Coordinates of C-alpha atoms in Angstrom, one line a residue:
Chain A
M1 CA 23.3 19.5 0.6
S2 CA 23.3 20.1 4.6
D3 CA 21.1 22.2 5.0
S4 CA 18.1 21.1 2.3
P5 CA 14.9 20.4 2.5
T6 CA 14.8 16.4 3.8
V7 CA 13.5 14.9 0.7
P8 CA 12.1 10.7 1.1
G9 CA 13.9 8.2 0.1
P10 CA 13.5 7.9 -3.1
L11 CA 14.2 10.7 -4.1
G12 CA 16.8 11.0 -2.3
A13 CA 18.7 7.6 -4.1
A14 CA 18.0 9.7 -7.8
L15 CA 19.6 13.5 -6.4
C16 CA 21.9 10.9 -5.5
Y17 CA 22.7 9.3 -7.9
L18 CA 22.1 12.7 -10.3
R19 CA 25.5 13.1 -8.6
E20 CA 27.3 10.7 -9.6
H21 CA 27.0 10.8 -12.5
R22 CA 26.5 14.6 -13.8
Q23 CA 29.3 16.0 -11.2
I24 CA 27.3 17.7 -9.5
D25 CA 25.6 19.2 -6.5
P26 CA 21.7 19.2 -7.2
R27 CA 19.9 21.6 -3.9
V28 CA 16.5 20.5 -2.7
D29 CA 15.4 24.7 -2.5
A30 CA 11.7 23.8 -1.7
I31 CA 9.5 22.3 -0.8
S32 CA 5.8 22.9 -1.4
D33 CA 3.1 20.4 -1.0
N34 CA 4.0 17.6 -3.5
F35 CA 7.1 18.7 -5.2
A36 CA 10.1 19.4 -4.1
Y37 CA 11.5 22.1 -6.3
V38 CA 15.4 21.0 -7.0
W39 CA 18.1 23.9 -9.1
I40 CA 20.2 21.7 -11.8
S41 CA 22.7 24.3 -11.8
D42 CA 24.2 23.7 -15.2
L43 CA 20.7 22.6 -16.9
Q44 CA 21.8 23.6 -20.0
K45 CA 20.0 26.6 -21.6
S46 CA 19.8 27.8 -26.1
G47 CA 19.6 31.4 -25.7
N48 CA 22.4 33.2 -26.6
G49 CA 25.6 33.9 -23.8
Q50 CA 21.6 32.5 -20.9
A51 CA 23.5 31.4 -17.6
P52 CA 23.1 27.5 -17.4
G53 CA 20.8 26.4 -13.9
G54 CA 16.9 26.2 -13.4
W55 CA 14.3 24.8 -11.0
I56 CA 12.6 20.9 -12.4
R57 CA 10.4 21.0 -10.0
L58 CA 10.3 17.1 -9.3
P59 CA 7.2 15.3 -6.9
T60 CA 8.5 14.8 -3.2
A61 CA 6.7 11.1 -4.5
F62 CA 9.7 9.9 -7.5
P63 CA 9.9 8.4 -9.1
F64 CA 6.3 6.7 -8.4
G65 CA 5.1 10.4 -10.3
N66 CA 5.8 12.9 -12.7
P67 CA 8.0 16.3 -12.7
H68 CA 6.0 19.4 -13.9
G69 CA 7.2 22.8 -14.6
L70 CA 10.3 24.7 -14.6
V71 CA 11.2 27.8 -12.9
T72 CA 14.1 29.3 -13.6
I73 CA 15.3 33.2 -12.8
E74 CA 15.7 34.5 -17.0
P75 CA 12.8 35.0 -19.5
L76 CA 14.3 31.2 -21.9
M77 CA 15.5 32.0 -25.3
R78 CA 14.9 29.5 -28.4
K79 CA 18.8 29.3 -30.5
D80 CA 16.9 31.9 -33.0
G81 CA 17.4 34.2 -30.0
A82 CA 12.8 34.3 -29.4
L83 CA 11.5 34.0 -26.3
V84 CA 10.4 30.5 -25.7
T85 CA 6.6 31.1 -25.6
D86 CA 5.4 27.5 -24.9
A87 CA 3.6 27.0 -21.2
H88 CA 5.7 30.1 -20.2
N89 CA 3.7 31.8 -16.8
P90 CA 6.1 35.5 -15.9
G91 CA 4.7 35.7 -12.0
H92 CA 2.8 32.2 -11.7
D93 CA 2.0 31.1 -8.9
M94 CA 4.7 28.2 -8.4
C95 CA 7.5 30.3 -8.6
K96 CA 6.6 31.4 -4.7
P97 CA 8.9 28.8 -3.0
V98 CA 11.9 30.4 -4.9
I99 CA 10.9 34.0 -5.5
D100 CA 14.0 34.8 -2.9
L101 CA 16.0 33.1 -4.7
G102 CA 14.9 34.6 -8.3
G103 CA 13.3 32.9 -9.2
A104 CA 9.9 34.7 -12.0
H105 CA 9.6 32.7 -14.8
Y106 CA 7.2 29.1 -14.4
Y107 CA 7.3 27.0 -17.9
S108 CA 4.2 24.8 -16.6
W109 CA 5.8 21.9 -19.3
T110 CA 4.0 18.4 -17.7
W111 CA 5.7 14.2 -18.6
K112 CA 2.8 13.8 -21.1
D113 CA 3.4 11.0 -24.0
C114 CA 7.0 10.8 -22.7
P115 CA 8.0 7.5 -21.3
P116 CA 6.6 5.4 -18.0
I117 CA 10.0 6.9 -15.0
Q118 CA 10.1 3.4 -12.9
D119 CA 13.6 4.0 -11.1
P120 CA 15.4 6.8 -9.4
K121 CA 18.1 6.1 -12.8
D122 CA 15.2 7.6 -15.0
I123 CA 16.3 10.7 -13.0
L124 CA 19.0 11.9 -15.0
G125 CA 16.7 11.8 -19.2
V126 CA 14.6 13.9 -17.0
V127 CA 17.6 16.1 -16.7
Q128 CA 18.0 16.4 -20.2
W129 CA 13.9 15.2 -21.3
Y130 CA 14.3 19.1 -19.8
E131 CA 17.6 20.8 -21.6
R132 CA 15.8 19.4 -25.0
T133 CA 12.8 20.4 -24.1
I134 CA 13.8 24.4 -23.5
R135 CA 16.2 23.8 -27.2
N136 CA 12.6 22.6 -29.1
G137 CA 11.4 25.4 -27.2
Chain B
M1 CA -1.4 -4.2 19.6
K2 CA -2.4 -7.4 17.1
L3 CA 0.5 -9.5 15.5
D4 CA 0.0 -10.2 12.8
F5 CA 2.7 -13.1 10.3
A6 CA 1.0 -12.5 6.6
L7 CA 2.3 -14.3 4.1
T8 CA 2.2 -14.4 -0.5
D9 CA 0.1 -17.9 -1.0
E10 CA 4.0 -18.3 -3.4
S11 CA 5.2 -18.0 -0.9
Y12 CA 3.7 -20.5 1.0
H13 CA 3.6 -22.7 -2.1
T14 CA 7.5 -22.8 -1.4
A15 CA 7.6 -22.9 1.9
T16 CA 5.8 -26.3 2.4
A17 CA 7.7 -27.2 -1.2
L18 CA 11.0 -27.2 1.1
L19 CA 9.6 -28.2 4.2
F20 CA 8.0 -30.8 3.4
G21 CA 8.2 -32.1 -0.6
P22 CA 9.4 -35.6 -1.8
D23 CA 9.9 -37.3 0.4
W24 CA 10.0 -34.9 3.2
Y25 CA 9.7 -37.5 5.3
R26 CA 13.0 -39.8 6.4
P27 CA 13.4 -41.5 10.3
R28 CA 16.4 -40.1 10.9
D29 CA 16.0 -36.8 9.3
P30 CA 12.8 -36.0 10.6
E31 CA 13.1 -31.9 10.7
R32 CA 14.0 -29.3 7.8
G33 CA 14.1 -25.5 7.4
F34 CA 15.3 -22.8 5.9
L35 CA 16.0 -19.0 6.4
A36 CA 14.1 -15.9 5.7
A37 CA 13.8 -12.3 5.0
L38 CA 11.6 -10.9 7.2
Y39 CA 10.0 -6.7 6.9
V40 CA 7.3 -5.6 9.1
G41 CA 4.3 -3.2 8.6
A42 CA 3.0 -1.8 11.3
G43 CA -0.9 -0.1 12.0
V44 CA -1.7 1.8 13.8
E45 CA -3.5 -1.2 16.5
R46 CA -1.8 -4.1 14.3
R47 CA 1.5 -5.1 13.2
T48 CA 2.3 -7.2 10.7
L49 CA 6.0 -9.3 10.0
I50 CA 5.9 -10.6 6.3
L51 CA 7.2 -13.2 5.4
G52 CA 9.7 -11.8 2.7
E53 CA 12.3 -13.7 -0.2
I54 CA 13.8 -16.9 0.7
I55 CA 17.0 -17.8 1.0
R56 CA 17.7 -21.7 0.1
P57 CA 19.9 -23.7 1.5
L58 CA 23.1 -25.3 0.2
P59 CA 23.7 -28.6 0.3
G60 CA 24.7 -29.3 4.2
E61 CA 24.1 -25.9 5.5
V62 CA 20.6 -27.6 7.3
Q63 CA 21.3 -31.4 9.2
W64 CA 19.4 -33.3 12.0
S65 CA 21.5 -33.9 15.0
S66 CA 19.7 -36.6 17.0
T67 CA 21.3 -34.4 20.8
R68 CA 20.6 -31.2 19.1
G69 CA 17.6 -31.1 17.2
L70 CA 17.4 -29.1 13.3
I71 CA 21.2 -27.1 12.5
M72 CA 21.7 -24.5 10.4
T73 CA 24.7 -24.3 10.2
H74 CA 26.6 -20.7 10.7
R75 CA 27.2 -20.6 7.0
Y76 CA 24.5 -21.1 6.5
Y77 CA 23.5 -18.1 8.2
S78 CA 26.2 -15.5 7.2
R79 CA 25.2 -16.5 3.8
A80 CA 21.9 -14.7 5.1
I81 CA 23.0 -11.9 7.0
D82 CA 25.0 -11.2 3.7
H83 CA 21.6 -10.7 1.7
L84 CA 20.2 -8.5 4.8
Q85 CA 22.8 -6.9 5.6
G86 CA 22.4 -5.4 2.3
T87 CA 18.1 -4.5 1.7
A88 CA 16.4 -2.0 3.9
G89 CA 14.1 -3.4 6.9
A90 CA 15.1 -6.5 6.4
G91 CA 14.8 -8.8 9.1
L92 CA 15.1 -13.2 9.5
I93 CA 13.0 -15.9 10.3
N94 CA 14.1 -19.3 10.8
V95 CA 11.9 -21.3 9.7
H96 CA 11.4 -24.8 10.4
S97 CA 9.1 -28.5 9.7
H98 CA 7.1 -30.2 12.7
P99 CA 7.1 -33.8 11.3
G100 CA 3.3 -34.2 13.6
P101 CA 0.5 -36.3 12.7
R102 CA -0.2 -35.0 9.3
V103 CA -4.2 -34.2 10.4
D104 CA -2.8 -31.4 13.8
S105 CA -3.5 -28.1 12.3
S106 CA -3.1 -26.2 14.8
P107 CA -0.7 -23.9 15.6
P108 CA 2.8 -26.5 16.6
L109 CA 3.8 -25.6 20.3
P110 CA 8.1 -24.8 19.6
S111 CA 10.4 -27.6 21.7
P112 CA 12.4 -26.2 24.6
Q113 CA 15.2 -27.4 21.9
D114 CA 13.8 -24.7 19.6
L115 CA 13.8 -21.5 21.7
E116 CA 17.8 -22.5 22.7
S117 CA 18.9 -22.5 19.9
D118 CA 16.9 -19.6 18.7
R119 CA 17.8 -17.5 21.5
N120 CA 21.5 -17.9 20.6
E121 CA 21.3 -18.2 16.9
L122 CA 18.8 -15.1 16.1
G123 CA 20.4 -13.6 18.5
A124 CA 24.3 -13.5 17.4
V125 CA 21.6 -12.6 14.1
F126 CA 20.8 -9.8 15.4
R127 CA 23.8 -8.4 16.9
A128 CA 25.0 -8.6 13.2
L129 CA 22.4 -5.9 11.5
S130 CA 21.5 -2.7 12.6
P131 CA 19.2 -2.1 14.5
G132 CA 15.2 -1.7 14.3
R133 CA 15.3 -5.0 12.2
P134 CA 12.9 -7.6 13.0
M135 CA 13.4 -11.1 13.6
A136 CA 11.3 -14.3 14.6
A137 CA 11.7 -17.8 14.4
G138 CA 8.2 -20.8 12.4
I139 CA 7.4 -23.6 13.1
F140 CA 5.1 -25.6 10.0
S141 CA 3.4 -28.8 11.1
A142 CA 2.6 -31.6 8.6
G143 CA -0.8 -30.6 9.6
G144 CA -0.4 -27.5 7.2
G145 CA -0.7 -25.7 11.9
V146 CA 1.6 -22.6 11.0
S147 CA 2.7 -20.6 14.5
V148 CA 5.3 -17.8 14.4
R149 CA 7.3 -16.3 17.3
E150 CA 9.0 -12.6 17.1
Y151 CA 11.9 -12.1 19.5
T152 CA 13.0 -8.8 21.1
F153 CA 16.0 -8.9 22.4
K154 CA 17.9 -5.7 23.5
R155 CA 20.3 -4.0 21.6
P156 CA 23.7 -3.1 24.9
S157 CA 24.8 -0.2 25.3
T158 CA 27.6 -1.1 27.5
S159 CA 30.0 -2.8 27.0
E160 CA 29.3 -4.9 30.4
E161 CA 25.4 -4.8 28.9
A162 CA 26.7 -6.9 26.6
L163 CA 28.6 -9.3 28.5
R164 CA 26.1 -9.8 29.6
F165 CA 24.0 -10.5 26.5
E166 CA 24.6 -14.1 26.1
R167 CA 22.3 -14.4 29.7
R168 CA 19.8 -12.1 28.6
R169 CA 16.9 -13.7 27.2
P170 CA 14.5 -12.7 24.8
A171 CA 10.9 -10.7 24.7
I172 CA 8.5 -13.6 22.8
R173 CA 5.3 -12.7 21.6
F174 CA 3.7 -15.2 19.6
A175 CA 1.9 -14.0 16.1
D176 CA -2.0 -14.3 17.1
R177 CA -3.0 -15.2 12.8
I178 CA -1.8 -15.6 10.1
R179 CA -2.3 -14.4 6.8
I180 CA -2.4 -16.8 3.4
V181 CA -2.8 -13.8 0.8
G182 CA -2.9 -14.4 -2.7
R183 CA -6.0 -13.8 -5.7
R184 CA -8.2 -15.7 -2.2
L185 CA -7.9 -14.6 1.4
R186 CA -7.2 -17.7 4.1
F187 CA -6.5 -17.3 7.9
Q188 CA -5.9 -19.5 10.2
E189 CA -4.1 -19.7 13.3
G190 CA -1.5 -18.5 14.8
D191 CA -0.9 -18.2 18.7
P192 CA -0.7 -21.8 20.6
H193 CA -1.3 -20.5 23.3
R194 CA -4.6 -18.5 22.3
K195 CA -7.2 -19.8 25.3
G196 CA -9.7 -17.2 23.6
L197 CA -12.8 -19.1 22.0
P198 CA -14.0 -17.4 17.7
R199 CA -15.4 -14.5 17.7
P200 CA -19.1 -14.9 17.9
F201 CA -22.2 -14.7 14.6
D202 CA -25.2 -14.4 15.0
P203 CA -27.6 -17.5 13.8
V204 CA -30.6 -16.3 14.0
C205 CA -29.1 -12.5 11.7
T206 CA -27.5 -14.7 8.8
D207 CA -29.9 -17.5 9.0
S208 CA -29.6 -16.6 5.1
S209 CA -26.7 -16.1 4.7
I210 CA -25.5 -18.9 6.5
L211 CA -27.2 -21.5 4.4
L212 CA -24.9 -19.8 0.9
W213 CA -20.6 -20.1 3.7
G214 CA -22.1 -22.0 6.0
E215 CA -21.4 -21.5 9.7
R216 CA -17.3 -21.2 9.1
G217 CA -17.6 -18.6 6.8
Q218 CA -20.5 -16.5 9.1
R219 CA -17.4 -17.0 11.4
L220 CA -14.5 -15.9 8.6
L221 CA -16.9 -13.3 8.1
A222 CA -17.2 -11.8 12.3
E223 CA -13.4 -12.2 12.3
I224 CA -11.7 -10.6 9.5
S225 CA -11.7 -6.6 9.9
I226 CA -12.1 -4.4 6.2
A227 CA -11.1 -0.5 5.4
I228 CA -12.9 1.8 3.7
A229 CA -11.3 4.2 2.0
G230 CA -13.6 7.0 0.8
L231 CA -17.2 7.5 2.0
G232 CA -19.4 8.7 -0.8
G233 CA -23.1 7.1 -3.2
V234 CA -20.9 3.4 -3.2
G235 CA -18.3 3.3 0.5
G236 CA -21.4 4.5 2.3
M237 CA -23.3 1.3 0.6
V238 CA -20.4 -0.4 0.8
A239 CA -19.8 -0.7 4.6
E240 CA -23.7 -1.3 5.8
Y241 CA -24.0 -3.7 3.4
L242 CA -20.5 -5.4 5.2
A243 CA -22.1 -4.6 8.0
R244 CA -25.3 -6.2 7.4
L245 CA -23.5 -9.4 6.2
G246 CA -21.7 -10.2 9.9
V247 CA -18.2 -8.5 9.7
G248 CA -16.6 -8.5 12.6
R249 CA -15.1 -4.0 12.4
L250 CA -14.9 -2.5 9.0
V251 CA -12.9 0.8 9.2
L252 CA -14.3 4.0 7.3
I253 CA -12.2 6.8 6.3
D254 CA -13.2 9.9 4.8
Y255 CA -12.9 13.9 5.2
D256 CA -15.6 15.3 3.5
R257 CA -18.6 16.0 5.8
L258 CA -22.1 14.9 3.9
E259 CA -23.7 18.5 2.6
L260 CA -27.3 18.9 0.5
E261 CA -26.0 18.0 -2.6
N262 CA -24.1 14.6 -1.5
F263 CA -26.7 13.7 0.6
N264 CA -29.1 12.6 -2.0
R265 CA -27.2 9.8 -2.9
S266 CA -26.1 9.8 0.8
Q267 CA -28.1 6.5 2.0
G268 CA -28.6 6.0 5.9
A269 CA -27.8 10.1 6.8
T270 CA -31.0 11.6 7.6
R271 CA -31.9 15.5 6.8
R272 CA -30.6 16.5 10.8
E273 CA -27.0 14.7 9.8
V274 CA -27.1 17.6 7.3
R275 CA -28.4 20.5 9.2
R276 CA -25.1 19.9 11.6
R277 CA -23.1 18.6 8.7
A278 CA -21.5 16.3 10.3
P279 CA -18.4 14.0 9.1
K280 CA -19.1 11.6 7.0
A281 CA -17.4 8.6 9.0
Q282 CA -18.7 9.7 11.7
V283 CA -22.5 9.7 10.0
Y284 CA -21.7 5.9 8.4
K285 CA -20.8 4.8 12.0
R286 CA -23.8 5.3 12.9
V287 CA -24.7 3.2 10.1
T288 CA -23.7 0.5 9.9
T289 CA -23.4 -0.2 13.9
G290 CA -27.3 0.3 13.8
S291 CA -27.2 -2.6 10.7
A292 CA -24.9 -4.6 12.1
T293 CA -25.6 -8.7 12.4
S294 CA -22.4 -9.4 14.3
P295 CA -22.8 -9.7 18.1
G296 CA -18.9 -7.9 18.2
F297 CA -18.6 -5.5 16.1
R298 CA -16.8 -2.4 15.5
A299 CA -16.6 0.3 13.8
L300 CA -14.1 2.7 13.7
A301 CA -14.4 5.9 11.5
R302 CA -11.1 8.5 11.1
R303 CA -11.2 11.7 9.1
A304 CA -8.7 11.8 7.1
S305 CA -6.9 10.9 3.5
V306 CA -5.8 7.6 2.7
A307 CA -3.7 9.4 0.5
E308 CA -1.5 11.5 3.1
E309 CA 0.9 9.0 5.5
E310 CA -1.7 9.1 8.2
G311 CA -4.4 7.8 7.2
L312 CA -2.6 5.3 4.7
R313 CA -1.9 3.4 8.6
Q314 CA -5.3 2.8 9.6
L315 CA -5.9 0.3 6.5
L316 CA -2.4 -1.8 7.9
D317 CA -4.6 -2.6 11.1
C318 CA -6.8 -4.4 8.2
D319 CA -7.6 -7.4 6.1
L320 CA -9.0 -5.8 2.3
I321 CA -9.4 -2.7 1.8
I322 CA -11.9 -1.5 -0.7
G323 CA -11.4 2.0 -3.3
S324 CA -14.4 4.2 -3.1
A325 CA -12.4 7.5 -3.5
D326 CA -12.8 9.2 -6.6
D327 CA -9.2 10.1 -6.5
A328 CA -6.1 8.8 -8.8
F329 CA -3.5 10.0 -6.1
A330 CA -5.5 8.0 -3.3
R331 CA -5.8 4.6 -5.7
Q332 CA -2.3 5.1 -6.6
V333 CA -1.1 4.9 -2.6
L334 CA -3.4 1.6 -2.2
D335 CA -1.5 0.3 -5.2
H336 CA 1.5 0.0 -3.4
A337 CA 0.8 -0.1 -0.5
S338 CA -1.9 -3.8 -1.9
Y339 CA 1.7 -5.3 -2.6
A340 CA 4.0 -3.7 0.0
H341 CA 2.0 -5.1 2.9
L342 CA 0.2 -8.0 1.6
I343 CA -3.8 -6.4 1.9
P344 CA -6.0 -6.6 -0.8
V345 CA -8.1 -4.0 -2.8
I346 CA -10.3 -4.2 -4.5
D347 CA -11.7 0.0 -6.2
G348 CA -14.6 0.6 -7.5
G349 CA -16.4 3.8 -8.7
T350 CA -18.7 5.3 -12.2
V351 CA -17.5 8.1 -14.5
L352 CA -21.4 9.6 -16.1
L353 CA -21.3 11.7 -20.0
P354 CA -24.3 13.7 -20.2
Q355 CA -25.9 14.6 -23.2
P356 CA -26.1 18.1 -23.2
D357 CA -30.2 19.4 -24.4
S358 CA -31.2 16.0 -23.6
M359 CA -32.1 13.9 -20.4
V360 CA -29.7 10.9 -21.8
I361 CA -27.0 9.7 -20.8
A362 CA -23.7 10.4 -23.3
A363 CA -21.7 7.3 -22.4
G364 CA -20.7 6.0 -18.9
K365 CA -19.3 3.1 -17.2
S366 CA -19.2 1.4 -13.2
Q367 CA -16.3 -0.5 -12.1
V368 CA -14.9 -2.9 -10.5
A369 CA -11.3 -4.2 -10.0
G370 CA -9.6 -6.2 -7.9
A371 CA -5.2 -5.4 -6.9
G372 CA -3.2 -7.2 -4.6
P373 CA -0.9 -10.6 -4.4
G374 CA -2.0 -12.7 -7.0
H375 CA -3.4 -10.1 -8.8
A376 CA -3.4 -7.3 -12.0
C377 CA -2.2 -4.6 -10.0
L378 CA -4.5 -1.7 -10.9
E379 CA -2.0 0.0 -12.4
C380 CA -1.9 -2.1 -14.6
Q381 CA -6.0 -2.8 -15.2
G382 CA -6.1 0.7 -16.5
V383 CA -8.2 2.0 -13.2
Y384 CA -5.6 4.9 -12.7
T385 CA -1.8 6.3 -14.8
Q386 CA 1.0 8.0 -13.2
E387 CA 0.1 10.8 -15.1
E388 CA -3.0 11.8 -13.6
A389 CA -1.9 10.5 -10.5
T390 CA 0.8 13.3 -10.4
I391 CA -2.4 15.1 -11.9
A392 CA -3.9 14.5 -8.9
R393 CA -1.1 15.8 -6.5
E394 CA -1.0 18.9 -8.4
T395 CA -4.9 19.9 -8.1
A396 CA -7.3 20.2 -5.0
S397 CA -9.9 19.7 -7.7
W398 CA -12.6 17.2 -7.7
G399 CA -11.3 13.3 -9.7
Q400 CA -13.8 11.4 -12.0
Y401 CA -13.3 7.3 -12.5
V402 CA -12.8 5.8 -15.1
G403 CA -12.5 8.1 -18.4
A404 CA -11.6 11.2 -16.8
N405 CA -10.2 12.5 -19.4
A406 CA -13.0 11.3 -21.7
M407 CA -15.6 14.9 -20.1
P408 CA -16.5 17.4 -22.2
A409 CA -14.3 20.5 -21.4
E410 CA -16.9 22.5 -20.3
L411 CA -18.0 19.7 -17.3
G412 CA -14.1 19.8 -17.0
K413 CA -15.1 23.4 -15.4
E414 CA -17.4 22.1 -13.4
L415 CA -17.0 20.9 -9.6
R416 CA -18.7 17.9 -9.5
A417 CA -19.0 15.1 -11.7
P418 CA -22.5 14.1 -12.4
S419 CA -23.2 11.6 -9.6
V420 CA -26.1 8.7 -9.0
I421 CA -28.4 6.2 -6.2
C422 CA -28.4 3.4 -8.6
T423 CA -24.8 3.6 -10.6
N424 CA -23.6 3.5 -7.4
G425 CA -25.9 0.9 -6.2
L426 CA -24.3 -1.4 -8.9
V427 CA -20.6 -0.5 -8.0
A428 CA -21.3 -1.7 -4.4
S429 CA -23.5 -5.1 -5.5
L430 CA -21.0 -5.8 -7.2
I431 CA -17.7 -4.7 -4.8
V432 CA -19.1 -7.0 -2.3
L433 CA -19.3 -9.3 -3.8
R434 CA -15.3 -9.6 -5.2
V435 CA -15.2 -9.3 -1.2
L436 CA -17.2 -12.9 -0.7
S437 CA -15.1 -13.8 -3.3
I438 CA -12.1 -13.8 -1.9
L439 CA -13.0 -14.2 1.6
L440 CA -15.1 -17.5 1.3
G441 CA -14.2 -18.0 -2.3
T442 CA -18.1 -17.9 -2.8
T443 CA -17.4 -17.8 -7.1
P444 CA -13.7 -18.9 -7.8
S445 CA -13.9 -18.5 -11.6
A446 CA -15.1 -14.1 -10.7
V447 CA -11.7 -13.9 -7.8
S448 CA -9.4 -11.6 -9.8
G449 CA -10.0 -8.5 -12.7
L450 CA -11.6 -5.6 -13.6
Q451 CA -15.6 -6.3 -14.2
R452 CA -16.8 -3.1 -16.1
Y453 CA -20.5 -2.4 -16.8
Y454 CA -21.5 0.2 -19.8
I455 CA -24.8 2.0 -18.5
E456 CA -25.7 3.0 -22.5
S457 CA -25.6 -0.2 -23.8
G458 CA -26.6 -2.5 -20.5
E459 CA -23.5 -5.1 -21.1
L460 CA -21.2 -6.9 -17.8
H461 CA -17.3 -6.8 -19.7
W462 CA -14.0 -8.7 -18.0
G463 CA -11.3 -6.6 -18.4
A464 CA -8.9 -8.6 -20.8
I465 CA -6.0 -7.7 -18.5
K466 CA -4.8 -10.5 -15.7
E467 CA -1.4 -10.6 -15.4
C468 CA 0.8 -6.5 -13.8
K469 CA 3.0 -6.1 -17.8
P470 CA 6.6 -7.1 -17.6
T471 CA 7.6 -4.1 -16.9
C472 CA 5.8 -3.4 -13.4
R473 CA 7.8 -3.0 -10.4
K474 CA 4.6 -4.0 -7.9
N475 CA 6.4 -7.1 -7.6
S476 CA 9.4 -5.9 -7.0
F477 CA 8.3 -4.0 -3.6
L478 CA 5.9 -7.8 -2.7
G479 CA 6.0 -8.2 0.9
R480 CA 8.7 -5.2 2.1
G481 CA 5.9 -3.9 4.5
D482 CA 7.4 -0.7 5.9
S483 CA 10.7 -0.7 3.9
H484 CA 8.7 0.1 0.1
F485 CA 7.9 3.9 0.0
I486 CA 4.8 4.2 0.1
P487 CA 4.0 7.8 -2.0
T488 CA 1.8 9.0 0.2
G489 CA 1.8 13.1 0.5
V490 CA -0.7 16.2 0.5
D491 CA -3.9 15.2 0.0
L492 CA -5.1 19.1 -1.8
R493 CA -7.6 18.8 -1.5
W494 CA -8.0 17.8 2.4
K495 CA -5.8 20.1 3.1
A496 CA -7.9 22.8 1.6
V497 CA -11.2 21.8 3.4
R498 CA -8.8 21.3 7.3
E499 CA -7.3 25.0 6.2
A500 CA -10.8 26.4 6.0
E501 CA -12.8 24.7 8.4
S502 CA -9.6 26.3 11.0
K503 CA -10.3 29.8 10.0
P504 CA -12.8 31.6 12.6
L505 CA -15.9 32.5 11.5
S506 CA -16.5 36.1 11.0

């Protein structure tokens, strides 16, 4: 995390919590306006043999703002091998901040109808929600 | 730079109960005291010291000595330091009572003994805590007077300076004013040495309103500073109403410019100003300066967004904030600022839904809501949701007021929402009535909550929510000042305007 962009206090606290409780090193690869692109190295995919990992878009205001979208290197696949089509935007502008790192596929999932986020510790549930959404395709 | 001391109504009652509770006056034990956390909120022209959580003394931790006066024991100070070390940005204030006569409400003066013990005790606490934390001492008198003095110690940087530390006198500054914030807003003089006269008012120009709230109320209006965030149809009118009512200082914030498209609801603006695309903040500085009734009136115009750090700092100089920017992002920032910095917010706006192919207004709501200490927050009152605030952070499209989700899809594509000057006038009037209620107590039963006017039926209703939801976390940062992270960011609409204006003309 030494060369990562600086993130505001509560988001930084959330990433520390994730580091402790998921035993990973979440890396802030870019901040674009009000959103940070956080690389989660063990983000589980459901597709056959797909390598884990992806950038979750977290608001710099987290936990006072909701996550919005996911950027991946490869297109996501469901368990049955079919492509995840829900809100899939290949080559979308939202990939630009991490395009040099391979970000090519944007999934514009919003936190609508999900439980309220109130605490930096809720980050754990957010990552699990991303994995669940990928699984459900 | 001005210095205020602010506390919530609830903290004020807790403090006075501790200092002047049952059997408060005992000739052999005449003074009482307590320690509390202290936070800072820094604006551009004003710093505010904010009373945080009171650390109640245990039996024997506060004692009276006939030779040394009131003593707060080392054990009590150690306990307080332990508490503060784990709280980001928290400093310490020691507060004690002056028994005196109950009729004297002037700010009490510290005795030489008080100053001596402050220097020793606060100096020791200062060295024990990390840098940048505020230190202060306060006195509450039996008559209701309050004075607070801030201590600035120079942190030793060498071992020689550390040895001399005990002998160095700290800088002392009295808070100019005491601000007590709850459902109502109260002010008291804070500096016992203040020689200046209170700000004057014009008794002829304000004759009709003095008949309602007297000279005391008019003087209070002349002393107050109000920020208006958003100078559209509503904010512009509110600015002029407040200037005419005799408010002494207005901070006018908007990044937008006057255009033909918003001229029809920009009361007081001229075609000449449209032609030169004058910034709205400048337009309303001119309008309010020309219509103000307070002889010492001052208006500050700032081209900024309150959703960004720079705009937010301007608000922290004010006693009350009017939110009239149609944007959930800005509303969320104001909601946080009102609790963290103890500055009440009154938010208002309108949404109008046209019926296609007719002149009928299919639905419309004008609404006003107050938030801040003693009130339910804007989020719990349903004025905005975190989801809406997140969307506003993500897009540069124009915001809507109440019921944004109810907009038909085809209207959602339009750049601007429908708006007419008459509903703006209604909202502006309701906002100013709320200001008077909070400041002067003109309408005690209409001081708090959400008031909504349903345009299609012509009915005005109060919202049912009077308190925050049990899951709401606003109270967890009540009075935390700059220690609380306010979710400011980049206002994408303002960013787009900045970028467009910085491009050279082709």
